[in-house]
Short mmCIF file of C-alpha atoms and ligand atoms in Angstrom, two decimals:
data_model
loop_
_atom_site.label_atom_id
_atom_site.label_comp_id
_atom_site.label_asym_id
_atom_site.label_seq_id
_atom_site.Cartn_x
_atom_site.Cartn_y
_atom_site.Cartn_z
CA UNK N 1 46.43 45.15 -50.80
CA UNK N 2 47.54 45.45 -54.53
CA UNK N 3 49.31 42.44 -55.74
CA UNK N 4 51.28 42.46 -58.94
CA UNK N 5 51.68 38.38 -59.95
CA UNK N 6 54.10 38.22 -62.99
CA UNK N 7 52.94 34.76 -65.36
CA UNK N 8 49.75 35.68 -63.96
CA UNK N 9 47.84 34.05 -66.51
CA UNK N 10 49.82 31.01 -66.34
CA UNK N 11 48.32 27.77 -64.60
CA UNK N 12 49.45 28.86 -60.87
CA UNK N 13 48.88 32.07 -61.45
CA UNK N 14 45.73 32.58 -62.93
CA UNK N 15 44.18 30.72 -60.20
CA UNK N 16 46.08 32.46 -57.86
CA UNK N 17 44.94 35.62 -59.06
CA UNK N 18 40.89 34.01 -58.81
CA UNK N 19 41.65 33.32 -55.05
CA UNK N 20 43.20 37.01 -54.77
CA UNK N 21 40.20 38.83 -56.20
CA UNK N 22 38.07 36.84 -54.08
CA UNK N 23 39.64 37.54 -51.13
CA UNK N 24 38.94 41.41 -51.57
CA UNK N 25 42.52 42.21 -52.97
CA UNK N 26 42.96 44.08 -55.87
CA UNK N 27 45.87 42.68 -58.54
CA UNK N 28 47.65 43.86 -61.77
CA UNK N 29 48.45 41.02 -64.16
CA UNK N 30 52.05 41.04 -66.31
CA UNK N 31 52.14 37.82 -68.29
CA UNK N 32 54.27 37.88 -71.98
CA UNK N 33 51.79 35.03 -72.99
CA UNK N 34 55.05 32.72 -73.80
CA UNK N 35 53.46 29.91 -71.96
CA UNK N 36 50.23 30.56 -71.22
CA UNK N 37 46.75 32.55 -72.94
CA UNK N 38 45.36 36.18 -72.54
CA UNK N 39 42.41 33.90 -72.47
CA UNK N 40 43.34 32.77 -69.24
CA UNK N 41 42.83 36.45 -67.63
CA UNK N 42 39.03 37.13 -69.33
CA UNK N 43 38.63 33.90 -67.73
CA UNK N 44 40.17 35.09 -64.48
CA UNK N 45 37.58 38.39 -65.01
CA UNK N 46 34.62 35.92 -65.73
CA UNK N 47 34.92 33.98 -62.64
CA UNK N 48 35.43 37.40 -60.38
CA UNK N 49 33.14 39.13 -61.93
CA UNK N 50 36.41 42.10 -61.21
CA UNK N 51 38.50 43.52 -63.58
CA UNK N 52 42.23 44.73 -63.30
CA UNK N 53 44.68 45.49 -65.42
CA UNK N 54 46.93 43.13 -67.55
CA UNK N 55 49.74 44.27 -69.19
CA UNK N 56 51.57 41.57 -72.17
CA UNK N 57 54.87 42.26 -71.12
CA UNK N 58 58.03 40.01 -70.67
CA UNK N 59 59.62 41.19 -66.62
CA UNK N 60 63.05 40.76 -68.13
CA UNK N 61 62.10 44.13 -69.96
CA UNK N 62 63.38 46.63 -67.31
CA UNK N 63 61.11 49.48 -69.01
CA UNK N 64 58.37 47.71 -69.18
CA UNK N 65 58.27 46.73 -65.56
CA UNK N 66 59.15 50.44 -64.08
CA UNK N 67 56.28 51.18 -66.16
CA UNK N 68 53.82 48.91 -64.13
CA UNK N 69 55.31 50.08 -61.16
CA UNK N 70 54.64 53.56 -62.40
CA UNK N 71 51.11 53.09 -63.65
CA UNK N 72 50.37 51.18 -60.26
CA UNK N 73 50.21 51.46 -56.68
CA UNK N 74 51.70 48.19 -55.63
CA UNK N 75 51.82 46.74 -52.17
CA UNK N 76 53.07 43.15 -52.94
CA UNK N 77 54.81 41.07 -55.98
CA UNK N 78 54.04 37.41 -56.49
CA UNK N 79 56.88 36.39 -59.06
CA UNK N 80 55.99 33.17 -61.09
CA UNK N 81 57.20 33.98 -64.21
CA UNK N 82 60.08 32.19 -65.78
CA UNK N 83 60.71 28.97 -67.89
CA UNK N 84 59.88 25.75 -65.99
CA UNK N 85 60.17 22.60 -68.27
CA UNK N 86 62.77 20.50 -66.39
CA UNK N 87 64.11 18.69 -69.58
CA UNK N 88 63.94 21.61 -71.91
CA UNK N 89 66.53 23.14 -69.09
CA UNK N 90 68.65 20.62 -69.44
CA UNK N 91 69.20 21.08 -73.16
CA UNK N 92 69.38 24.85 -73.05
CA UNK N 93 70.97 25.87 -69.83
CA UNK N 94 72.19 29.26 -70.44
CA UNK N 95 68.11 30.09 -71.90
CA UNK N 96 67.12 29.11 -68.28
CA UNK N 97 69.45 31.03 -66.45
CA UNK N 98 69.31 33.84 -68.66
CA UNK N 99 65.74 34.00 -68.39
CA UNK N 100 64.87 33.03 -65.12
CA UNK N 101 67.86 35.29 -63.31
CA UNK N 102 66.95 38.05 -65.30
CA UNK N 103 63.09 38.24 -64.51
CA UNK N 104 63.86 38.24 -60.78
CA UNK N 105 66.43 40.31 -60.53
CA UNK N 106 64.93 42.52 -62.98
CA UNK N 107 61.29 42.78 -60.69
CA UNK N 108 63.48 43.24 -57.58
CA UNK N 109 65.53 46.00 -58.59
CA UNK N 110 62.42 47.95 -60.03
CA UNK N 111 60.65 47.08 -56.57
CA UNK N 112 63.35 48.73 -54.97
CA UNK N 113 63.18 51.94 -57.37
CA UNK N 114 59.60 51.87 -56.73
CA UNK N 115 59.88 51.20 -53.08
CA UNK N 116 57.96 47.97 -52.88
CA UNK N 117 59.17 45.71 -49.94
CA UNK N 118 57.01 42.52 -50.16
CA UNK N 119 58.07 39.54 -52.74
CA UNK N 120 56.82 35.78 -52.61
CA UNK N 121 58.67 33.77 -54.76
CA UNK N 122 56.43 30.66 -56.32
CA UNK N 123 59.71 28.28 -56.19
CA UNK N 124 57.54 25.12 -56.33
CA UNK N 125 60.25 22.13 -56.54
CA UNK N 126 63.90 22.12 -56.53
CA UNK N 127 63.82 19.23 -58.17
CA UNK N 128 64.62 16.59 -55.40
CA UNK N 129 66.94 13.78 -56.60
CA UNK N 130 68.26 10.77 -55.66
CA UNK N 131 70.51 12.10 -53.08
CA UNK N 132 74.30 10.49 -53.00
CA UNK N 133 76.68 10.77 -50.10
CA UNK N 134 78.98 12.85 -52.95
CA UNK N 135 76.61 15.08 -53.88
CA UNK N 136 77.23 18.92 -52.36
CA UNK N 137 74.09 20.15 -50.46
CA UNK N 138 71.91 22.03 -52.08
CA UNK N 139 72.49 20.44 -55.58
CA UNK N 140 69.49 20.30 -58.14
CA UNK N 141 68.93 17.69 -60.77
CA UNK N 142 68.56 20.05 -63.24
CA UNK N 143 69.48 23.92 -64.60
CA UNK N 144 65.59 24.59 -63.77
CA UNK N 145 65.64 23.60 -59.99
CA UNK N 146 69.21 25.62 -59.90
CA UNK N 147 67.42 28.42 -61.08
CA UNK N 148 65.11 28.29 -58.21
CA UNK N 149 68.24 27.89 -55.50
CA UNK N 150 70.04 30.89 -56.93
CA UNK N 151 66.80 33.27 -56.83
CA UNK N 152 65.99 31.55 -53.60
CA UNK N 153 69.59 32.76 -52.54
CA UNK N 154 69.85 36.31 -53.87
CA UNK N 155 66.60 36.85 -51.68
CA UNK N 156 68.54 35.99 -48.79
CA UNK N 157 70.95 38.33 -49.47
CA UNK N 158 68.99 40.80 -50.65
CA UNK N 159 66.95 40.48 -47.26
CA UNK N 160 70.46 40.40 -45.36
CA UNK N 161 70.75 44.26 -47.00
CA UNK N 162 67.58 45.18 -46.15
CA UNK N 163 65.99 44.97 -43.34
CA UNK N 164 62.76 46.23 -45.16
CA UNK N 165 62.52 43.49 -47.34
CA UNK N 166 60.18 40.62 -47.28
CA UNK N 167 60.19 37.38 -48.47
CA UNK N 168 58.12 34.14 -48.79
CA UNK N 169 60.31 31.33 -50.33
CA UNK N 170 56.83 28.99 -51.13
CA UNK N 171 57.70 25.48 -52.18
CA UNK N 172 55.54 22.51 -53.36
CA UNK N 173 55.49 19.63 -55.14
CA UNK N 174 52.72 18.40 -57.53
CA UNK N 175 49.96 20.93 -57.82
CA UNK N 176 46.66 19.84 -59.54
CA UNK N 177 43.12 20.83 -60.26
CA UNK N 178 41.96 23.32 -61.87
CA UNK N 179 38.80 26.08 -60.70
CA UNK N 180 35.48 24.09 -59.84
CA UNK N 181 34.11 26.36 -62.16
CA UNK N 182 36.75 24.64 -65.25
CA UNK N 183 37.03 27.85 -66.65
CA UNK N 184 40.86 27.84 -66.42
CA UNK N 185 43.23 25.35 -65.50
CA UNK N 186 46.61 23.74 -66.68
CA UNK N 187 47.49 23.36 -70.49
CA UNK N 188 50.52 22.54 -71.27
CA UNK N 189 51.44 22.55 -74.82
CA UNK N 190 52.55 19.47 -76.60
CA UNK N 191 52.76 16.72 -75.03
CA UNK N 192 52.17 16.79 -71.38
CA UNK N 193 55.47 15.92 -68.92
CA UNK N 194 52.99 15.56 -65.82
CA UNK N 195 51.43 13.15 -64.77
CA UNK N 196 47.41 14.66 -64.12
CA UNK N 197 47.43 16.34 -67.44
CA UNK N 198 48.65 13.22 -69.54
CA UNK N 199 45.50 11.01 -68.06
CA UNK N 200 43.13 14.08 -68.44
CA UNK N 201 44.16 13.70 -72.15
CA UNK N 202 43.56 9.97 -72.35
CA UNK N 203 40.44 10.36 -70.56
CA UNK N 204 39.06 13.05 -72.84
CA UNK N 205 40.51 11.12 -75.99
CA UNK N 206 43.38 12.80 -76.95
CA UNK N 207 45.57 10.85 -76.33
CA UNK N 208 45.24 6.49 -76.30
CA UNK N 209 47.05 5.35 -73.17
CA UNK N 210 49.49 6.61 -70.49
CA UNK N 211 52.45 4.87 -69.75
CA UNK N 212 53.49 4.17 -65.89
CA UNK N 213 56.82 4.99 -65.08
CA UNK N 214 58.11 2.38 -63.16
CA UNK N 215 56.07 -0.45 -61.35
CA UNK N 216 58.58 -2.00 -59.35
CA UNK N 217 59.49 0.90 -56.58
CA UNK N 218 59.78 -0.43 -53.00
CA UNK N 219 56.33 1.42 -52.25
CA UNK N 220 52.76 -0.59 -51.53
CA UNK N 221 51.64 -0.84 -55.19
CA UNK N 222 55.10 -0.16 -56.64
CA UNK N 223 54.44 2.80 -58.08
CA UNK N 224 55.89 6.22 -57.21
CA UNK N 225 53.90 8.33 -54.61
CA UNK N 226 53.66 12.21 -54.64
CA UNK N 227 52.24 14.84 -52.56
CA UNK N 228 49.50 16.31 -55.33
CA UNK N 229 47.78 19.71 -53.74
CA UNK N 230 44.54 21.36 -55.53
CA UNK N 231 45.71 24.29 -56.58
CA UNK N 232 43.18 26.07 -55.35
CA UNK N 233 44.87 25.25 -52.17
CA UNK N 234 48.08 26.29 -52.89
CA UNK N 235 46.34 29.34 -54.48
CA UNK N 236 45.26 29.92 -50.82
CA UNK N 237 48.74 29.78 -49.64
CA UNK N 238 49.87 32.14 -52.35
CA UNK N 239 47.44 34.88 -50.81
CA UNK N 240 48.14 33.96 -46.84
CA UNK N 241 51.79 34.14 -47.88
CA UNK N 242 51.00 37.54 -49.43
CA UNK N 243 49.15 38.77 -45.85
CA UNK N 244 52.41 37.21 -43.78
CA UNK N 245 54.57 39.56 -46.00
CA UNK N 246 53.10 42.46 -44.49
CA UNK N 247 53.30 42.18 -41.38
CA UNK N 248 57.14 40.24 -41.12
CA UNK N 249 60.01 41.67 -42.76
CA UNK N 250 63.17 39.24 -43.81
CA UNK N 251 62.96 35.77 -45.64
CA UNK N 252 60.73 32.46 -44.60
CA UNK N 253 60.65 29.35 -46.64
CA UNK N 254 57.30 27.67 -46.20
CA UNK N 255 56.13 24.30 -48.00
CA UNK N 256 52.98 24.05 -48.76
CA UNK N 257 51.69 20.33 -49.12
CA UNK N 258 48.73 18.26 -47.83
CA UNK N 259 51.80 16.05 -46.38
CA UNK N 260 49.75 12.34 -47.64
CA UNK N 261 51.62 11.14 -50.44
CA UNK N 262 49.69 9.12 -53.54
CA UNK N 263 50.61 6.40 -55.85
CA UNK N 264 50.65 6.78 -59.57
CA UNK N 265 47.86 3.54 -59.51
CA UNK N 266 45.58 5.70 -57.05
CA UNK N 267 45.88 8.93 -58.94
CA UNK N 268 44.37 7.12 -62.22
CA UNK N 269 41.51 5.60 -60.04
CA UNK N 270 40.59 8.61 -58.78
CA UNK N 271 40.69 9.88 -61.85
CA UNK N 272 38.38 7.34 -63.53
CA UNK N 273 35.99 7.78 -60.32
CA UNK N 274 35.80 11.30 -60.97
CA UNK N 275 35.42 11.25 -64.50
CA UNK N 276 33.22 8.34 -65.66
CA UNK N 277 36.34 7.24 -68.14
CA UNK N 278 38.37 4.98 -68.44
CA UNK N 279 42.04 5.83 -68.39
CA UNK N 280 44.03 2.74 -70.22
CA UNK N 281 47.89 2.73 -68.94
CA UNK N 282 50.53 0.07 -69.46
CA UNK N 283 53.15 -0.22 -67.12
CA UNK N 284 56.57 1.12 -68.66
CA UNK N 285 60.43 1.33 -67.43
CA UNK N 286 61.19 4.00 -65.09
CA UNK N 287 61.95 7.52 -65.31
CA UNK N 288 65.50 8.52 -65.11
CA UNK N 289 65.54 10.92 -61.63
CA UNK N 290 62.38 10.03 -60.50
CA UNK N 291 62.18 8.87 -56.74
CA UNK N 292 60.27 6.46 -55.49
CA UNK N 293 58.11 9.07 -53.08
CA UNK N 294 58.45 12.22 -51.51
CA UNK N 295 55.73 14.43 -49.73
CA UNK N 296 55.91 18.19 -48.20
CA UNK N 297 55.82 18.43 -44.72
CA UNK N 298 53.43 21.45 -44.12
CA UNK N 299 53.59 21.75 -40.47
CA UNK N 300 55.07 25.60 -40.55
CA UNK N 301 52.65 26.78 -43.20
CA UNK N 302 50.12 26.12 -40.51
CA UNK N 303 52.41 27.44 -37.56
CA UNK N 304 52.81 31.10 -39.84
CA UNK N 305 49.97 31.07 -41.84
CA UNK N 306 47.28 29.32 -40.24
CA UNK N 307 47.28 27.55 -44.07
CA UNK N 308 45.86 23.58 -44.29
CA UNK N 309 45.22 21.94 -47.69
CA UNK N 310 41.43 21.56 -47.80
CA UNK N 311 40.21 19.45 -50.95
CA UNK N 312 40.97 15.81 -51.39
CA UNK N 313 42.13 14.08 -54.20
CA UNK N 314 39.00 12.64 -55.31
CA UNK N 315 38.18 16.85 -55.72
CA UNK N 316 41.11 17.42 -57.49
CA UNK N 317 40.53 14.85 -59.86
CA UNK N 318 36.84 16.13 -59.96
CA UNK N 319 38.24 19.96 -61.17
CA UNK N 320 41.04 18.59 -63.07
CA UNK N 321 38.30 16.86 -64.86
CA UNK N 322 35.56 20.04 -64.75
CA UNK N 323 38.63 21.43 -66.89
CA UNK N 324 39.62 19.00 -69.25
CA UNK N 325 35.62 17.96 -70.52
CA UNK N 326 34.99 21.68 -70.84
CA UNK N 327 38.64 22.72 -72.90
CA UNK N 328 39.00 19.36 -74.55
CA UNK N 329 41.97 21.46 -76.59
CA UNK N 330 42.97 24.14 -73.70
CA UNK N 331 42.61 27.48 -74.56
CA UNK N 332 40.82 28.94 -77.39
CA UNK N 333 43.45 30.36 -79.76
CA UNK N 334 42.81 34.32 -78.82
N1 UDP K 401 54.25 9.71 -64.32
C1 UDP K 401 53.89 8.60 -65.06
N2 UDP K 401 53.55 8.77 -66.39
C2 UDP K 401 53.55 10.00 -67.00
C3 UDP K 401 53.91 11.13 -66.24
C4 UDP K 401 54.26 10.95 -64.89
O1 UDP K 401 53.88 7.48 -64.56
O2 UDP K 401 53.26 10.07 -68.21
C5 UDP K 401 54.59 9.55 -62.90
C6 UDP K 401 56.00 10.00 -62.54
O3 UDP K 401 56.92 8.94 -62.71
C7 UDP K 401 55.84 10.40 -61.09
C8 UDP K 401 54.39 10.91 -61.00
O4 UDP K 401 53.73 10.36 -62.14
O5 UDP K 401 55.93 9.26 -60.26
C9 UDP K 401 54.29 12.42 -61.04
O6 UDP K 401 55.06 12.89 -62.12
P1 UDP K 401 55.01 14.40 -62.59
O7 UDP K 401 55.91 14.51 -63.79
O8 UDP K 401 53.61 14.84 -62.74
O9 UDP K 401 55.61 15.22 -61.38
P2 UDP K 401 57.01 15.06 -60.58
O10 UDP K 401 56.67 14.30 -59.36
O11 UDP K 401 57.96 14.37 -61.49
O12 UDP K 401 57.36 16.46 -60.28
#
């Protein structure tokens, strides 16, 4: 099977694309670099000992995509690119759904020229919210999670046209970790807006202390608990999803989870466990739109997939750390 992941070298991706090679698949990389480092795919190469090629191109660029589809047999598209910083979205709306509508709809419509059937969307979150009775189902907290509903939508559709068509819908919350090898992992730029990379910072010095969000939610410890999945995990769902494709034509949502939700207070001593650091925090005010916990329930990924999250948190904060020590600053500057 030849996979095409666009944002390939991004922090999903890459690893992703680690777990694909493994598996015996072969992939072609497109990646516009926007958010992420061609370092990210020698890495990718390094690890795999494989190569495969990587073309810098932005999948809003019509030409450019018909020209991977040209250049390459594909079987399968794995379609993480687009913008993904839930406050930047708010502040430039029509960016996001420029940019995010665009790349999809622009990858689908050369799949169809090309006559390639198979698409999993990486949707991650729609951005959960503090539901109220007035709220319309379906609504997002911000122009990012819409983003996700529409494309999540126009594959319906476009799998209500044709029968042909196949379509994972993956969805996950908090995904964390890096390779065991901490040759790539997540590095965001600025100042982090999640929570594992902020105390990866503080433990490697970067940066002095975290703040806690909120420590008076009604959960044990009163911070808010998530559902945090290595991401070589969800990597491994990425690939089974991939495999499902092939065989089942029309569209399946499937979350993706380890279903155990963790406090903000257990993630940092985990963290200092794992590392050998300390992590200083201080407790702060809340987050607006944060809730106090939500977790994935998996059960279907297992039903269709046969797919169970296998590390625990202690490993992700082990790889997240493996990372972090060995790219103090992320990526080299290529
Ligand atoms: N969080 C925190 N301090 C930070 C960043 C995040 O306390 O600097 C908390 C946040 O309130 C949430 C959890 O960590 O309870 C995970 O946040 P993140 O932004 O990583 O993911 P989210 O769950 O919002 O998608």
């Amino acid at each position: 099977m030849n996979v095409l992941l666009t944002g390939g070298a991004g922090y999903i991706g890459s690893h992703t694309a680690v777990e694909l090679l493994n598996r015996g698949c072969d992939i072609v990389i497109a990646d516009d670099y926007s958010n992420s480092s061609p370092v990210a795919v020698e890495r990718i190469r390094q690890i795999t000992g494989r190569d495969f090629p990587a073309y810098h191109a932005d999948v809003t660029d019509r030409e450019a995509v018909r020209r991977i589809f040209r250049e390459n047999k594909i079987d399968c598209v794995i379609h993480f690119a687009g913008k993904k910083a839930v406050g930047e979205s708010v502040k430039i709306p029509l960016s996001y759904y420029r940019t995010n509508l665009d790349a999809a709809l622009t990858v689908l419509e050369c799949m169809k020229e090309a006559s390639v059937s198979r698409f999993i969307f990486s949707s991650g979150s729609l951005n959960p919210i503090p539901y109220r009775e007035d709220m319309p189902r379906g609504e997002c907290s911000s122009p990012y999670g819409t983003t996700k509903a529409m494309i999540e939508k126009i594959l319906e559709d476009a799998c209500h046209a044709d029968p042909a068509l196949s379509a994972v819908l993956l969805r996950y919350f908090n995904p964390i970790g890096a390779h065991p090898s901490g040759l790539i992992g997540e590095d965001p730029q600025g100042i982090p807006n999640n929570l594992l990379p902020y105390i990866a910072q503080v433990a490697v010095g970067r940066r002095e202390k975290l703040t806690v969000f909120g420590g008076d939610y009604p959960t044990p410890d009163g911070t808010c608990r998530r559902d945090y999945l290595h991401v070589m995990d969800l990597a491994a769902g990425h690939h089974r999803a991939a495999c499902y494709t092939m065989e089942h034509p029309g569209v399946t949502a499937v979350n993706l989870g380890t279903g155990t939700p963790y406090s903000v207070l257990e993630v940092i001593e985990a963290f200092r466990k794992a590392s050998g650091r300390e992590v200083p925090y201080v407790i702060g005010p809340r987050r607006a739109g944060d809730l106090p916990e939500y977790w994935a329930d998996a059960a279907k990924a297992k039903e269709l997939f046969g797919w169970q999250a296998q590390y625990t948190l202690q490993d992700m904060c082990r790889d997240t750390w493996a990372w972090q020590s060995k790219n103090p600053q992320g990526y080299p500057k290529a």
